[in-house]
Tab-separated table of C-alpha atoms and ligand atoms in Angstrom:
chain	number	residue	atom	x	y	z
A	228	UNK	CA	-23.394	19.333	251.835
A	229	UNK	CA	-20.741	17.604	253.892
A	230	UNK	CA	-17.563	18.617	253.858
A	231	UNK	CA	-14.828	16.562	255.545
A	232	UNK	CA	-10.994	18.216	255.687
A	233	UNK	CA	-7.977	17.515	257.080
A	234	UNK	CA	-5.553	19.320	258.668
A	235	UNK	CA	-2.142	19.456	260.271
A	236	UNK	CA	-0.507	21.142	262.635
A	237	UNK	CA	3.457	21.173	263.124
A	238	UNK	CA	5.197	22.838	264.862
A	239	UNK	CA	8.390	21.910	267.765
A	240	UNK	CA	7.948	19.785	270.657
A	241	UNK	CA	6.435	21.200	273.391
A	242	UNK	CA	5.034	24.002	271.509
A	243	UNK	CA	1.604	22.903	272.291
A	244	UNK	CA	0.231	21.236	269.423
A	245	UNK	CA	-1.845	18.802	271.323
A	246	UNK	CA	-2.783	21.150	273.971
A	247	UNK	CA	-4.280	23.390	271.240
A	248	UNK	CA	-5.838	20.263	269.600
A	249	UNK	CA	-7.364	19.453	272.591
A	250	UNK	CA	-8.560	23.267	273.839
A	251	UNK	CA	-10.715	23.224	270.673
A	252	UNK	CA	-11.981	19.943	270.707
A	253	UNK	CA	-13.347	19.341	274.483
A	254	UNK	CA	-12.666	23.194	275.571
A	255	UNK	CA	-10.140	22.023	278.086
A	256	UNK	CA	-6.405	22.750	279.139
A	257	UNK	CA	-4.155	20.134	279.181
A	258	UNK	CA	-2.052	21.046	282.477
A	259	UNK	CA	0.074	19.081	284.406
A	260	UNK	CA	2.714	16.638	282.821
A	261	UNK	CA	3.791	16.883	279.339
A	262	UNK	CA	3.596	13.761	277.204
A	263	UNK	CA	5.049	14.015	273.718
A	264	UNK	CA	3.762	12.597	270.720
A	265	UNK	CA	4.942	9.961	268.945
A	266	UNK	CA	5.304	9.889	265.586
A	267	UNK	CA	0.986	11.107	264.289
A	268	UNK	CA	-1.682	11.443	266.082
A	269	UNK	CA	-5.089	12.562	264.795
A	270	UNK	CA	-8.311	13.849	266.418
A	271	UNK	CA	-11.755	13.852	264.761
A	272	UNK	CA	-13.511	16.992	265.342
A	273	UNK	CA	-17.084	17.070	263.941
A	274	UNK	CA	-16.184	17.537	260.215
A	275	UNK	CA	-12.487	18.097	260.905
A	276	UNK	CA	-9.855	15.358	261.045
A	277	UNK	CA	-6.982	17.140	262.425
A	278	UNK	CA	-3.467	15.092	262.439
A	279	UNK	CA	-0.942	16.396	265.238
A	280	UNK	CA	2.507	15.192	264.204
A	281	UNK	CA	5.187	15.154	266.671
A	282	UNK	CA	7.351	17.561	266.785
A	283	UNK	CA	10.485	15.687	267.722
A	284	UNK	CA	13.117	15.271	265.180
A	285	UNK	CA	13.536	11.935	265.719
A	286	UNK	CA	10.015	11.359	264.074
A	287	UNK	CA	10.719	13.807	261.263
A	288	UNK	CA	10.224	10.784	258.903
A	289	UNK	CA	7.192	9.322	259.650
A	290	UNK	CA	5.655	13.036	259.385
A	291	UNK	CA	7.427	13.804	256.378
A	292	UNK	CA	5.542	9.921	255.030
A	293	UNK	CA	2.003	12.105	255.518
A	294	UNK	CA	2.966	14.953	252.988
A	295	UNK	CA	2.715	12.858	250.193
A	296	UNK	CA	-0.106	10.131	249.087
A	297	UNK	CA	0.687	6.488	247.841
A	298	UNK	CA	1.886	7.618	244.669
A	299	UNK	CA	4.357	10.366	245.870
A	300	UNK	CA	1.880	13.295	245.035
A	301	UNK	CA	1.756	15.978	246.919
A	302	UNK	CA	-0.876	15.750	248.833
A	303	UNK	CA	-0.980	17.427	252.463
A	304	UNK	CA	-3.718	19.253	253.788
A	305	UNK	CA	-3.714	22.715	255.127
A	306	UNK	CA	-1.251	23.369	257.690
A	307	UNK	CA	-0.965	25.509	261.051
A	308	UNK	CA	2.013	25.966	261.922
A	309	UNK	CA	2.875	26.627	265.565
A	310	UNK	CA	5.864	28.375	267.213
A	311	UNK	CA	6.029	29.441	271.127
A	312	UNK	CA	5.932	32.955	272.375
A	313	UNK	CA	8.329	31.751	275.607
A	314	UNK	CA	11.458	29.912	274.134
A	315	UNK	CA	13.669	30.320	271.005
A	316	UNK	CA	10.923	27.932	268.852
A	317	UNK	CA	10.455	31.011	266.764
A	318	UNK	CA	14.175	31.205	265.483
A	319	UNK	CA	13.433	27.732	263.774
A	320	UNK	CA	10.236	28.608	262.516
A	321	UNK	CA	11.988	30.209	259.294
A	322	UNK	CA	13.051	26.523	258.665
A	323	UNK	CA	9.456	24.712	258.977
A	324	UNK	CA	8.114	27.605	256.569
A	325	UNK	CA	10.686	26.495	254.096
A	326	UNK	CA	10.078	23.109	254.501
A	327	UNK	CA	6.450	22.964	253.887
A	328	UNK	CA	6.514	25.030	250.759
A	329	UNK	CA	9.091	22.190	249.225
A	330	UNK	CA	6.721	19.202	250.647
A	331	UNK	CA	3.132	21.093	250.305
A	332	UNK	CA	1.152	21.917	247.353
A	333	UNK	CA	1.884	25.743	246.071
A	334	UNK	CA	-2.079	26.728	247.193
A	335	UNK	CA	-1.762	25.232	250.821
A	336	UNK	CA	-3.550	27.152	253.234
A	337	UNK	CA	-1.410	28.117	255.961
A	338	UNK	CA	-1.260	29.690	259.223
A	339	UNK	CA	1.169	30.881	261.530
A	340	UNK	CA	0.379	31.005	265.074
A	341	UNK	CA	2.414	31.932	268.068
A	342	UNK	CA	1.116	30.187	270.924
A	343	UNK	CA	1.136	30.651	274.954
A	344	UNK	CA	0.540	33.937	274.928
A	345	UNK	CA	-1.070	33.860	278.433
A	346	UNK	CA	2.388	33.181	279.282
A	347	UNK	CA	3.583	37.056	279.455
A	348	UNK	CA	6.161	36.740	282.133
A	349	UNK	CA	7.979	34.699	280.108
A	350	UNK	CA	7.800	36.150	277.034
A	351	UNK	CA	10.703	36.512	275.009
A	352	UNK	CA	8.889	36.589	270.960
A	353	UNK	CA	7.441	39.601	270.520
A	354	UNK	CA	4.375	40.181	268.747
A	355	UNK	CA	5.674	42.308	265.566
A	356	UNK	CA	8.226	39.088	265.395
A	357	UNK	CA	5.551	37.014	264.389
A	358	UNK	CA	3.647	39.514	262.435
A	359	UNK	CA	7.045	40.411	260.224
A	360	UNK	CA	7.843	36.254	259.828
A	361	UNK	CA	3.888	36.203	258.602
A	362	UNK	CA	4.652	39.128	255.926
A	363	UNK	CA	7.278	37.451	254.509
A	364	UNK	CA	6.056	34.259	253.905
A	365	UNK	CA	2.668	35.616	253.054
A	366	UNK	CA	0.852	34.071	256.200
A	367	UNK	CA	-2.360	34.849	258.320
A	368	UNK	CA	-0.966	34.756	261.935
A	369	UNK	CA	-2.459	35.406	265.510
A	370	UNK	CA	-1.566	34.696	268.438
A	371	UNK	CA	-3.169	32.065	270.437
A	372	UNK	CA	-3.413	30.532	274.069
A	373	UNK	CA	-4.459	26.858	274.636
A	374	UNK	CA	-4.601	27.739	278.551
A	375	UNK	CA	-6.700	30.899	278.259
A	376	UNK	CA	-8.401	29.789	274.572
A	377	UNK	CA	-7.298	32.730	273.256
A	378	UNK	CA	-7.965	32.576	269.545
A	379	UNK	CA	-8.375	29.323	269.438
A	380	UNK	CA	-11.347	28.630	267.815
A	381	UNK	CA	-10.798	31.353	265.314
A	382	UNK	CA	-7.877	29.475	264.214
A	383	UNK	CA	-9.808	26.657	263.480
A	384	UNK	CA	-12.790	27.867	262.211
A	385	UNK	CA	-11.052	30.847	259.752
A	386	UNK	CA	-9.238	27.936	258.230
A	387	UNK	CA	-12.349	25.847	257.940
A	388	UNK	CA	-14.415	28.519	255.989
A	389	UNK	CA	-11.559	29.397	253.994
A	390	UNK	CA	-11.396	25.332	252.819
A	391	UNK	CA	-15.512	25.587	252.465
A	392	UNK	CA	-15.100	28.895	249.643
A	393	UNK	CA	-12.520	27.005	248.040
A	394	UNK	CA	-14.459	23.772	248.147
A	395	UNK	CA	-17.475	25.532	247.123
A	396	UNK	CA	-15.772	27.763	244.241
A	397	UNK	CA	-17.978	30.524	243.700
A	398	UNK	CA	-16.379	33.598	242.564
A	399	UNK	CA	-18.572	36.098	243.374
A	400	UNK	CA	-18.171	34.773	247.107
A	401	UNK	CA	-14.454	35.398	247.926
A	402	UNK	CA	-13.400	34.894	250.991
A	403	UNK	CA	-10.419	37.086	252.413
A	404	UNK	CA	-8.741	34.589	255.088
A	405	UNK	CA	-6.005	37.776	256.205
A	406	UNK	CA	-9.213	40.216	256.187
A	407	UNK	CA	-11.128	37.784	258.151
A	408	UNK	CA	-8.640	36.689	260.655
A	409	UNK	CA	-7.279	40.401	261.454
A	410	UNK	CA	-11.239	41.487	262.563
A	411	UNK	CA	-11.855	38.269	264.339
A	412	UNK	CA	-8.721	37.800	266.612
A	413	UNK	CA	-8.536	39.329	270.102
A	414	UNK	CA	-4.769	40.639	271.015
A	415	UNK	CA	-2.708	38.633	273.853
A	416	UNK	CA	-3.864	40.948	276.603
A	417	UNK	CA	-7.305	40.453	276.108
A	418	UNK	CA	-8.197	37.087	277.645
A	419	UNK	CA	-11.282	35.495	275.608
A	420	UNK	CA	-11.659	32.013	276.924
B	68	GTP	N1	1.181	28.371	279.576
B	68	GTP	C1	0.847	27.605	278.541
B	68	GTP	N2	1.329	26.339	278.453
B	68	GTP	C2	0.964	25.586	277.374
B	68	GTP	C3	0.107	26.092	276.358
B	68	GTP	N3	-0.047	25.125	275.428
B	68	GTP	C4	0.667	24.063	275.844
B	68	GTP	N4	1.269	24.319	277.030
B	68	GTP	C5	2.138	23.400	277.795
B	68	GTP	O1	3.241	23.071	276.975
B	68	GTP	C6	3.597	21.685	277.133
B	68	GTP	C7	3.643	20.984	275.771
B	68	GTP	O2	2.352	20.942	275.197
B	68	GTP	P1	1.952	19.869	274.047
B	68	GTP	O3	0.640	20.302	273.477
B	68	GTP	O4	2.028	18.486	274.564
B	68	GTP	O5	3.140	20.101	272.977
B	68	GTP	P2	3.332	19.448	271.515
B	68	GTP	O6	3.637	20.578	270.576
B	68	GTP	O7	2.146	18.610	271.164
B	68	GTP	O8	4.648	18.554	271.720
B	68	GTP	P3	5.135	17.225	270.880
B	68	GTP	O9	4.020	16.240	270.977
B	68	GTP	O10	6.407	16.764	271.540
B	68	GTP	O11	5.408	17.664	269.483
B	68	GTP	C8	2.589	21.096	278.128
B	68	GTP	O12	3.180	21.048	279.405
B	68	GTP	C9	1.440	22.063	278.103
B	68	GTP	O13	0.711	22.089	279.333
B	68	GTP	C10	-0.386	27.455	276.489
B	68	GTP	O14	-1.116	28.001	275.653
B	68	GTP	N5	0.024	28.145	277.599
């Protein structure tokens, strides 16, 4: 049985959307000089077509254009949603949540992760921050690293078997994302790469 999904990730510039994108696809850090995106990007990932959207505000509208098919249904795919441990991302995050629950579908898988966590001298989010934020919006959340692969492939793949149960639709097989995600994930000071 294939199984092809699509999903998003959004988040602020420079949050590291594309780095994470690019840690779970080829295993590898982006270092070095930061090049935004423009406007959508997408990656193809064995079965997953993932779309990184720029998270600029001047492109707000051509990533807004990819929450809705031709006929102005809501369409958009399961989300991660990204804020950054090191900078004030996290204060706006609040405002993304609220956005995707007008633009997404009310059964949207989401996820909140709070990324460069190897970053701890700069930290200034802390950890029950991100867990509150999650609570309230109802929200699986980890913290991830797309320098030290912390969590990243959980991330991915927790999402992807969530997708296959719901695909699949078997009852008597129910699979607890928040149950599933809170055994699997390593904390920040643990360094799984
Ligand atoms: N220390 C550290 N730096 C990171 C991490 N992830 C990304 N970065 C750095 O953060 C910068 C921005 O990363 P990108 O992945 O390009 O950010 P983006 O969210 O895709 O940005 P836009 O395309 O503008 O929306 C780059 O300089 C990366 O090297 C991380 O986990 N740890």
């Amino acid at each position: 049985l294939m199984c092809f999904m699509q999903v998003m990730l959004v988040g602020d510039s420079g949050v590291g959307k594309t780095c994470l994108l690019v840690r779970f696809k080829d295993g590898a850090f982006l270092a070095g000089s930061f090049i935004s995106t423009v406007g959508i990007d997408f990656r193809v990932s064995s079965n997953q077509w993932i779309w990184d959207t720029a998270g600029q505000e001047r492109f707000r509208s051509v990533t807004h254009a990819y929450y809705r098919d031709a006929h102005g249904e809501k369409l958009i795919p399961p989300l991660y949603l990204l804020y950054v441990l090191v900078s004030c991302s996290y204060c706006i995050c609040q405002a993304w949540l609220t956005e995707i629950h007008e633009y997404a579908q009310q059964d949207v898988v989401l996820m909140l992760l709070g990324n460069k966590a190897d970053a701890t001298h700069n930290r200034v989010v802390k950890r029950e921050d991100g867990e509150k934020l999650a609570k309230e919006f109802g929200v699986p959340f980890m913290e991830t690293s797309a320098r030290s692969g912390l969590n990243v492939e959980l991330a991915f793949t927790a999402v992807a078997k969530e997708l296959k149960h719901r695909f699949m639709k078997d009852p008597s097989e129910r699979f607890k994302l928040h149950e599933y995600v809170n055994k699997e994930m390593k904390g920040a000071g643990c360094c799984r790469t």
